[in-house]
Coordinates of C-alpha atoms and ligand atoms in Angstrom, one line a residue:
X367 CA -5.5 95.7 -97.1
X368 CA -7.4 98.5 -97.9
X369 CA -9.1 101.0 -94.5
X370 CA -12.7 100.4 -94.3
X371 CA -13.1 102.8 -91.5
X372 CA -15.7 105.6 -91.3
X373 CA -15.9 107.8 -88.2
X374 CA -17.8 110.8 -87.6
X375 CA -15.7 113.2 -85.8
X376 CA -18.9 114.3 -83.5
X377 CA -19.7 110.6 -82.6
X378 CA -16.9 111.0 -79.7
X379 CA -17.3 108.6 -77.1
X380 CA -14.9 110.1 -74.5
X381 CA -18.1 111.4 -72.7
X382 CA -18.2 107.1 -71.7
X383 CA -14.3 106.9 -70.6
X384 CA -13.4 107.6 -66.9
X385 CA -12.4 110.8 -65.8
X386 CA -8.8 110.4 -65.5
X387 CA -7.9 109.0 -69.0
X388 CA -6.0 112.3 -69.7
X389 CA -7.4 114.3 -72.8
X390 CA -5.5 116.7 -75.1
X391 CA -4.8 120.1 -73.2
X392 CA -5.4 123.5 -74.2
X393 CA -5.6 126.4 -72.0
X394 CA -7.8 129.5 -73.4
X395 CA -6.9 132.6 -72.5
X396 CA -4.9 132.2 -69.3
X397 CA -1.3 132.9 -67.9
X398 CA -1.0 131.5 -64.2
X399 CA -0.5 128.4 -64.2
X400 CA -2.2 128.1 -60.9
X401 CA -5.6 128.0 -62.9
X402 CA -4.3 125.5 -65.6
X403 CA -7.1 123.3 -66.9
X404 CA -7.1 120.3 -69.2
X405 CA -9.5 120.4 -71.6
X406 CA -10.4 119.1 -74.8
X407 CA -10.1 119.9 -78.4
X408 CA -12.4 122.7 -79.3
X409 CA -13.5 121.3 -82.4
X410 CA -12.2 118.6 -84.6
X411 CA -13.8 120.3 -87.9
X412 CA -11.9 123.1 -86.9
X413 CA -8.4 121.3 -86.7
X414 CA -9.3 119.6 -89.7
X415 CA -10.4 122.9 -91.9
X416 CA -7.2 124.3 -90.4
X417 CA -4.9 121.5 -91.8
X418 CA -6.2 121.7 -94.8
X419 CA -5.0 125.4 -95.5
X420 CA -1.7 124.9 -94.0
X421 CA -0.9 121.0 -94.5
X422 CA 2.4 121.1 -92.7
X423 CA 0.6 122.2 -89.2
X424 CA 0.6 119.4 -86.6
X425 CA -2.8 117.4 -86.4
X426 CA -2.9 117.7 -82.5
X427 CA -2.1 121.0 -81.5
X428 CA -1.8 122.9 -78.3
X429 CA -3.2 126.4 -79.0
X430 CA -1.6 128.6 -75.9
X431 CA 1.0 126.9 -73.9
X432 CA 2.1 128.2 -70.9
X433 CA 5.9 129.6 -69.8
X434 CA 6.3 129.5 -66.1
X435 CA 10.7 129.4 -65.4
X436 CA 11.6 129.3 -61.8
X437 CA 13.3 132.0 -60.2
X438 CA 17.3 132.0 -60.5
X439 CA 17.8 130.6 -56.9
X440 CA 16.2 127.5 -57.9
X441 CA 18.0 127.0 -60.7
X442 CA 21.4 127.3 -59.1
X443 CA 20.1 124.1 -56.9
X444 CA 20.2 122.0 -59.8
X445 CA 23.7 123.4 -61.0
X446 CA 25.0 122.6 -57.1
X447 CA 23.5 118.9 -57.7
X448 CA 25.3 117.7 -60.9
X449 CA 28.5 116.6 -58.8
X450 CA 25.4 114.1 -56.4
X451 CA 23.9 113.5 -59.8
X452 CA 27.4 111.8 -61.0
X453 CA 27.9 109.7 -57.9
X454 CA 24.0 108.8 -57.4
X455 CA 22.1 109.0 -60.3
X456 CA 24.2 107.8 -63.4
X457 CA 25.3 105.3 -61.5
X458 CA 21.4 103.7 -62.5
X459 CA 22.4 103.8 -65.8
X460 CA 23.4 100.1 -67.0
X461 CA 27.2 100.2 -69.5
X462 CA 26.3 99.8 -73.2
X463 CA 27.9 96.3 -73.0
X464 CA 26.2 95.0 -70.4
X465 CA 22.7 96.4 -71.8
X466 CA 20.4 94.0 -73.8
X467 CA 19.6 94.6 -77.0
X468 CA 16.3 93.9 -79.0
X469 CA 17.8 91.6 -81.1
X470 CA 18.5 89.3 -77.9
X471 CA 14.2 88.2 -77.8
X472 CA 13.7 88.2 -81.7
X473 CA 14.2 85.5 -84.3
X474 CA 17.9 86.1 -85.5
X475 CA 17.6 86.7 -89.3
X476 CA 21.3 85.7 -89.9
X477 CA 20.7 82.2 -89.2
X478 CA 18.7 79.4 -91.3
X479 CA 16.3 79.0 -88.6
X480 CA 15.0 82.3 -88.8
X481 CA 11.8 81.5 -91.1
X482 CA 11.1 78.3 -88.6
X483 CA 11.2 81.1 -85.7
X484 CA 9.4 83.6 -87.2
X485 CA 6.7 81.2 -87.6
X486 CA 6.7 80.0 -84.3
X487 CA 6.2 83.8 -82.9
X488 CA 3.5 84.0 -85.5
X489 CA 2.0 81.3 -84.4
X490 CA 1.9 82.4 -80.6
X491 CA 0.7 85.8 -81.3
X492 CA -2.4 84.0 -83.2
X493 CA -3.6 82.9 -79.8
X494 CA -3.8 86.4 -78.3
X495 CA -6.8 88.4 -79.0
X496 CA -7.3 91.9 -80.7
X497 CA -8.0 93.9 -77.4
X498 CA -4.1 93.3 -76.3
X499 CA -2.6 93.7 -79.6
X500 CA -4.6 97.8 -79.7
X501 CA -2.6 98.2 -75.8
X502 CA 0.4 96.5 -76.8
X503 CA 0.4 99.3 -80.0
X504 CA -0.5 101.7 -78.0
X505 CA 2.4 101.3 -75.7
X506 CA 4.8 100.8 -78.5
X507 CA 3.9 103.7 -80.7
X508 CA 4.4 105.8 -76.8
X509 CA 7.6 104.5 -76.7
X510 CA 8.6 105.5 -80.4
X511 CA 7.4 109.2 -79.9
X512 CA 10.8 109.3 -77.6
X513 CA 12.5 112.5 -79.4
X514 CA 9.7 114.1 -78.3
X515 CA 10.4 112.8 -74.7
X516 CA 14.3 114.6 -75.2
X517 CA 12.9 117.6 -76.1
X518 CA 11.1 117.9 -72.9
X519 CA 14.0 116.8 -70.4
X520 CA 16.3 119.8 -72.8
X521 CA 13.0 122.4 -72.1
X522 CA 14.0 122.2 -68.4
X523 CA 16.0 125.0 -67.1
X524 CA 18.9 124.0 -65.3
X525 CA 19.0 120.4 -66.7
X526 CA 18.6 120.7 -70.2
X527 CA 21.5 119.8 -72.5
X528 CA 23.4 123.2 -73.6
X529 CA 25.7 121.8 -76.8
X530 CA 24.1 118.5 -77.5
X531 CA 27.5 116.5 -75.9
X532 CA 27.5 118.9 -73.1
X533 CA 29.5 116.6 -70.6
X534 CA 27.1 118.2 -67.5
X535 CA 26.0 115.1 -65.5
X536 CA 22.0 116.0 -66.1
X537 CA 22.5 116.3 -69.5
X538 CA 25.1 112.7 -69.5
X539 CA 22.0 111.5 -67.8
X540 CA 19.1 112.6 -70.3
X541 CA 21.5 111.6 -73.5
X542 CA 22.1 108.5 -71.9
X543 CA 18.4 107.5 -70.4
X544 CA 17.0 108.5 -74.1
X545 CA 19.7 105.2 -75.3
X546 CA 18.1 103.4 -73.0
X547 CA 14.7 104.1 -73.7
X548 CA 15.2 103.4 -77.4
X549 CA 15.7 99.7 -77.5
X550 CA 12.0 99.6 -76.1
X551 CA 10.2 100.8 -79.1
X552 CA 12.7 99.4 -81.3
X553 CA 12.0 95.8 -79.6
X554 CA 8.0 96.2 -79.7
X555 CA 8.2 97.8 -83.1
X556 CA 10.0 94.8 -84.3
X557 CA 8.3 92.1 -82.5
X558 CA 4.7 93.6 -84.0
X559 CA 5.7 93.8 -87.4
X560 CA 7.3 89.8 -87.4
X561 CA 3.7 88.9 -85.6
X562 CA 1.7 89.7 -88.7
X563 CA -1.3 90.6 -86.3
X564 CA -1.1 94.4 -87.0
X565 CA -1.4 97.2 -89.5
X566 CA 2.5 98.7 -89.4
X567 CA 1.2 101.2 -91.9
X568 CA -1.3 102.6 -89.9
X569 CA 0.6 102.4 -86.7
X570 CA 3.9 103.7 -88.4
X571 CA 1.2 106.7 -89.2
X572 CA 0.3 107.5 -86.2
X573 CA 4.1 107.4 -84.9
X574 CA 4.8 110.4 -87.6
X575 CA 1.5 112.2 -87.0
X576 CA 2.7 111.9 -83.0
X577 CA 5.8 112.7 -83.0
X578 CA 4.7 115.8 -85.3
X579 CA 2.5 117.0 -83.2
X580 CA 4.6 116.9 -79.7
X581 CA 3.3 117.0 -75.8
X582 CA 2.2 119.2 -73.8
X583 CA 1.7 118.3 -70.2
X584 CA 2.2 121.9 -68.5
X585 CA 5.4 121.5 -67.2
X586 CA 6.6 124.6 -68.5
X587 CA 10.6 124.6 -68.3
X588 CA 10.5 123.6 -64.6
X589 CA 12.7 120.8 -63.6
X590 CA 11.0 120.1 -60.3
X591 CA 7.5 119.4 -62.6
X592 CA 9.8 117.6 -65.0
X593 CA 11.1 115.4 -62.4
X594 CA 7.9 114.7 -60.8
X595 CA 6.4 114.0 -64.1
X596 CA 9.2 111.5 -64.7
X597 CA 9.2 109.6 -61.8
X598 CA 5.3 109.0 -62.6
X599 CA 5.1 107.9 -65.9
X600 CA 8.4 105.4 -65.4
X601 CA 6.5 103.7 -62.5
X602 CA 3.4 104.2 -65.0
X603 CA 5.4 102.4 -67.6
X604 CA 6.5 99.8 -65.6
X605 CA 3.3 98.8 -64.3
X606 CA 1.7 98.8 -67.7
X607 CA 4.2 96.4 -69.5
X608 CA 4.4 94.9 -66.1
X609 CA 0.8 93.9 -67.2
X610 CA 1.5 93.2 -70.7
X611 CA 3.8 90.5 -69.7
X612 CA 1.4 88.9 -66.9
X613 CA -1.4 89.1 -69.9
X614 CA 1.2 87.7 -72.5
X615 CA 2.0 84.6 -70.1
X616 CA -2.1 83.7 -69.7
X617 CA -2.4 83.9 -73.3
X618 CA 0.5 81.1 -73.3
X619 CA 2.8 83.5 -74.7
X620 CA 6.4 83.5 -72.4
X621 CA 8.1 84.7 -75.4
X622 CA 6.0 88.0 -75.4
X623 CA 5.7 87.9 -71.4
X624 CA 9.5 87.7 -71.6
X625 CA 9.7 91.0 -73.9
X626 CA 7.6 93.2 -72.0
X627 CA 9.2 92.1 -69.1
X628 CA 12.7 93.0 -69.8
X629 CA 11.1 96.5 -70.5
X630 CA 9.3 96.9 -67.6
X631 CA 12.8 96.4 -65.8
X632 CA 13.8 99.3 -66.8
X633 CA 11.2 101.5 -66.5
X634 CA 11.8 100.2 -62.7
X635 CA 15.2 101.0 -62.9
X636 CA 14.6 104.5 -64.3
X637 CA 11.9 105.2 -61.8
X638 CA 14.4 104.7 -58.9
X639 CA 16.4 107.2 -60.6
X640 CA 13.7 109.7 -61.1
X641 CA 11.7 109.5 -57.8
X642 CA 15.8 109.6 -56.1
X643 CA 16.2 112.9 -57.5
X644 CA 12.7 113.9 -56.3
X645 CA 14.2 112.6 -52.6
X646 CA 17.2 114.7 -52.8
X647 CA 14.8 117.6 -53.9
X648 CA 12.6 117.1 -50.5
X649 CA 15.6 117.2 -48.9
X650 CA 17.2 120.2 -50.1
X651 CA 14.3 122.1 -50.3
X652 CA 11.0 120.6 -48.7
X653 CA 8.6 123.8 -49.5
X654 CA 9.5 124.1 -52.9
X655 CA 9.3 120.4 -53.7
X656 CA 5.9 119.7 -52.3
X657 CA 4.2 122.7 -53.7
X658 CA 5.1 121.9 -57.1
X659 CA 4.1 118.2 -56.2
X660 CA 1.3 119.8 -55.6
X661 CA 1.0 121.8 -58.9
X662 CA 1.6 119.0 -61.0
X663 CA -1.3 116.4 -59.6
X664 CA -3.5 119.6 -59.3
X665 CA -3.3 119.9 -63.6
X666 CA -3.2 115.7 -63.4
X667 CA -0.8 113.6 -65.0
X668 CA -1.3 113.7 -68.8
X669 CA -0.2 110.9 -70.7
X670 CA 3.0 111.6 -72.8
X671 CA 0.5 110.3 -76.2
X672 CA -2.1 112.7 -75.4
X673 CA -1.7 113.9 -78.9
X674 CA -1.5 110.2 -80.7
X675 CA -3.8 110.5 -84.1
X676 CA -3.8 107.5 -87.0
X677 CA -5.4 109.2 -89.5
X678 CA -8.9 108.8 -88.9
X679 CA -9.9 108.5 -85.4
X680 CA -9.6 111.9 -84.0
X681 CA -10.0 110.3 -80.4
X682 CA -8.0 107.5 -80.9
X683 CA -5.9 108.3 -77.5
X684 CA -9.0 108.1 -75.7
X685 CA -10.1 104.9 -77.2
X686 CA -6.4 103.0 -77.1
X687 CA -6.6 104.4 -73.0
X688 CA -10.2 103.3 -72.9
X689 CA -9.2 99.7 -74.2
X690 CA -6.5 99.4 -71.9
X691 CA -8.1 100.6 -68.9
X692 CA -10.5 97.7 -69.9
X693 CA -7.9 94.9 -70.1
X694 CA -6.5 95.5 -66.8
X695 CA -3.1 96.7 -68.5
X696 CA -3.1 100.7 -66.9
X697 CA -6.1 101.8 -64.8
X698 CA -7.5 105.1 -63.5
X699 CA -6.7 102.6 -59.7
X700 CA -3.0 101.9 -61.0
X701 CA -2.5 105.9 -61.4
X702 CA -4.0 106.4 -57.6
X703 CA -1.7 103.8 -56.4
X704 CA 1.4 105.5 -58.2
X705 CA 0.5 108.7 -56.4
X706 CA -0.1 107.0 -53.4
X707 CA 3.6 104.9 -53.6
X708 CA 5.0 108.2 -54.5
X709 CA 3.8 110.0 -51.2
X710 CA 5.0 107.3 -49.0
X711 CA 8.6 107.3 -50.8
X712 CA 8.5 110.8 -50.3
X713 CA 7.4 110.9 -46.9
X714 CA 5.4 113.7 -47.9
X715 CA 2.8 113.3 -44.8
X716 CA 6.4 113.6 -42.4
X717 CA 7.2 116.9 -43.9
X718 CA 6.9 119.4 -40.8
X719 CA 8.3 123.6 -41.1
X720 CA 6.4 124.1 -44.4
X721 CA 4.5 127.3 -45.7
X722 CA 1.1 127.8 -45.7
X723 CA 1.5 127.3 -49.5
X724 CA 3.2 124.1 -48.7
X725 CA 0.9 122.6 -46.2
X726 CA -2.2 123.2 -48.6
X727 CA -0.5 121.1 -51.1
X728 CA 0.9 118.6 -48.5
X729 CA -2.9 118.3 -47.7
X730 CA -3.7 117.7 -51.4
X731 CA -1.8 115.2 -52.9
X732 CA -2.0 113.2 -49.6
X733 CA -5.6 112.7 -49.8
X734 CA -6.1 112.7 -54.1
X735 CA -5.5 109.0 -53.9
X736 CA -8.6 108.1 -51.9
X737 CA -10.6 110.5 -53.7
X738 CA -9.6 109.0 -57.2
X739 CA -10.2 105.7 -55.9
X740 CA -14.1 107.1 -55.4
X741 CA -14.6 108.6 -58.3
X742 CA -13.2 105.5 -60.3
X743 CA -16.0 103.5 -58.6
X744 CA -18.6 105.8 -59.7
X745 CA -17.1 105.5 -63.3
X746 CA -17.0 102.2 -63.7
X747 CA -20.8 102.0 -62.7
X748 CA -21.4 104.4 -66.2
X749 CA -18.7 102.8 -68.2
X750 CA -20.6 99.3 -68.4
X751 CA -22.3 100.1 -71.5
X752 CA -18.9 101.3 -73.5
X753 CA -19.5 100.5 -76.6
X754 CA -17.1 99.0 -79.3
X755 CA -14.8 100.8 -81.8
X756 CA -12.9 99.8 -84.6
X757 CA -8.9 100.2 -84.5
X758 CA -6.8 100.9 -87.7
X759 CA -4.3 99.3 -86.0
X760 CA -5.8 96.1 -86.4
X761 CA -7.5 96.9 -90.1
X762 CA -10.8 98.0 -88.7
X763 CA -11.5 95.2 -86.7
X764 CA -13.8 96.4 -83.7
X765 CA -12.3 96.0 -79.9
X766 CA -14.8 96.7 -77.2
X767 CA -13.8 100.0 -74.8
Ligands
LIG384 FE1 10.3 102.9 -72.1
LIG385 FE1 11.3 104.6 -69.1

């Protein structure tokens, strides 16, 4: 079915979303990263005329990117962890064997009852409405940008993975969590193109035109960031198919409920991993950890999609984050209470002997939560009249933000 989609590239409705759906970032013109600032796009015409002269530049791009390494003694505290990284982190890792695989939740084509299955998940999926199907996308084309998520983790000094096999426990771990992570979009990806309910050309688009274009969320080669970053968005991840499956089971859908679900386990599971590393970090080096705590909620937690395009909706990250802000499935409330869990399994507010550096950002991220929870409020009073935007996700078909 042909696109019947016409947007105008200066009717951008981010102005309506709440503050803390995470736009593209660009920084202007400067170096420290203490003054790092999200901000959007300067111009979509501009990004448009550019690609036209050189087709093969990404659609979202990042126009000066920050490089802020650590020093070498911080480094050399990542090398001394890789023999506690073997003994407490890979041990969250689940053997291959034991692992499910997507096929395990879809209709099993080998068999004669496959058209009789694939009919019943069709039939389901008819029952749940066009606002879940643009979050449940949304999600799924996230998951699929994952080489881009490998790159990141290999950015990091002292983690990264030197040969590509290194045997080096952080990079056994990044190789190994990436496997992992794979079965998710393979699983949604599959389970969306059986349900009928969605454009796969259009979302198959915007997974090229993603994955082309990269992230950049300012962590800049530092592993503490990275790690910070990580533990976030798993226990993001995990509350936001968390949701998918609650929403899948009132639509009368356990089939659905039952795939997100699985996911959400281990997003869990990685998040224990992640926010572990972060607890060995406090302990090692309490100063150092909480100021780049610090650092990292200062420039906010961008989403890892930031710079999702489909072809025609220049904003469509906003919109897909507006959508499921809307539906309950990730809120600006869910990313206060992530910080706020994170704090407490830190036992950030305990930590006592820090520098004045170290204090000030103590004092931060232990009183953001609160202050995001106020400025939600306010939001949501101006976000009632949102209005409603068509998805080519869905051919067109209009889903209210
Ligand atoms: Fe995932
Ligand atoms: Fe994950």
């Amino acid at each position: 079915m042909p696109l019947m989609i016409k947007l105008n590239p200066i009717t951008s409705h981010s102005q309506n979303l709440p503050y803390f759906v995470p736009k593209p970032v660009i920084t202007s013109c400067l170096i420290s990263s203490k003054f790092f600032m999200p901000s959007k796009f300067p111009s979509n015409y501009k990004l448009q005329a550019d690609n036209l002269k050189k087709p093969f530049m990404p659609h979202g791009k990042v126009l000066v990117q920050n490089s802020h390494p650590i020093p070498q003694e911080k480094i050399e505290i990542f090398k001394s962890m890789e023999t506690w990284v073997e003994s407490n982190i890979l041990t969250f890792l689940k053997p291959v064997e034991k692992c499910w695989q997507p096929q395990d939740f879809l209709p099993d084509a080998s068999t004669d009852g496959f058209d009789e299955q694939v009919k019943e998940l069709r039939r389901r999926a008819n029952e749940i409405p066009d606002d879940y199907f643009v979050s449940l996308v949304g999600d799924m084309i996230t998951e699929e940008a994952l080489p881009t998520y490998q790159t990141l983790l290999n950015t990091s000094d002292g983690i990264r993975d030197e040969t590509a096999a290194s045997l080096n426990s952080w990079a056994i771990w990044n190789r190994a969590w990436t496997a992992e992570e794979n079965r998710h979009g393979d699983l949604l990806n599959k389970y969306l193109y059986l349900c009928g309910k969605v454009d796969m050309k259009q979302v198959e688009k915007t997974i090229q035109y993603l994955i082309g274009s990269g992230m950049y969320v300012g962590i800049e080669k530092n592993p503490y960031l990275t790690f910070i970053y990580t533990s976030f968005q798993e226990r993001a991840t995990f509350i936001s198919h968390g949701n998918t499956a609650r929403l899948a089971m009132e639509h009368g859908d356990s089939k659905l409920a039952q795939i997100c679900g699985i996911i959400a386990a281990d997003e869990k599971r990685h998040e224990l991993a992640y926010s572990k590393i972060l607890e060995k970090l406090f302990e090692i080096d309490p100063d150092g950890t909480v100021v780049a705590f610090g650092e990292m909620m200062r420039k906010k937690i961008t989403m890892p999609a930031h710079l999702m395009y489909d072809g025609h909706d220049p904003d469509i990250f906003d919109h897909f984050s507006a959508a499921a802000q809307r539906l309950g499935v990730y809120t600006a409330n869910d990313y206060a209470d992530i910080l706020d869990f994170l704090v407490n399994r830190w036992k950030v507010k305990e930590l006592t002997g820090l520098s004045a550096e170290g204090r000030k950002a103590q004092e931060y991220v232990c009183q953001l939560g609160p202050r995001i929870r106020r400025l939600e409020e306010r939001a949501q009073v101006r976000s009632k009249e949102a209005p409603s935007i068509p998805f080519s996700w869905i051919f067109g078909r209009e889903v209210k933000l």
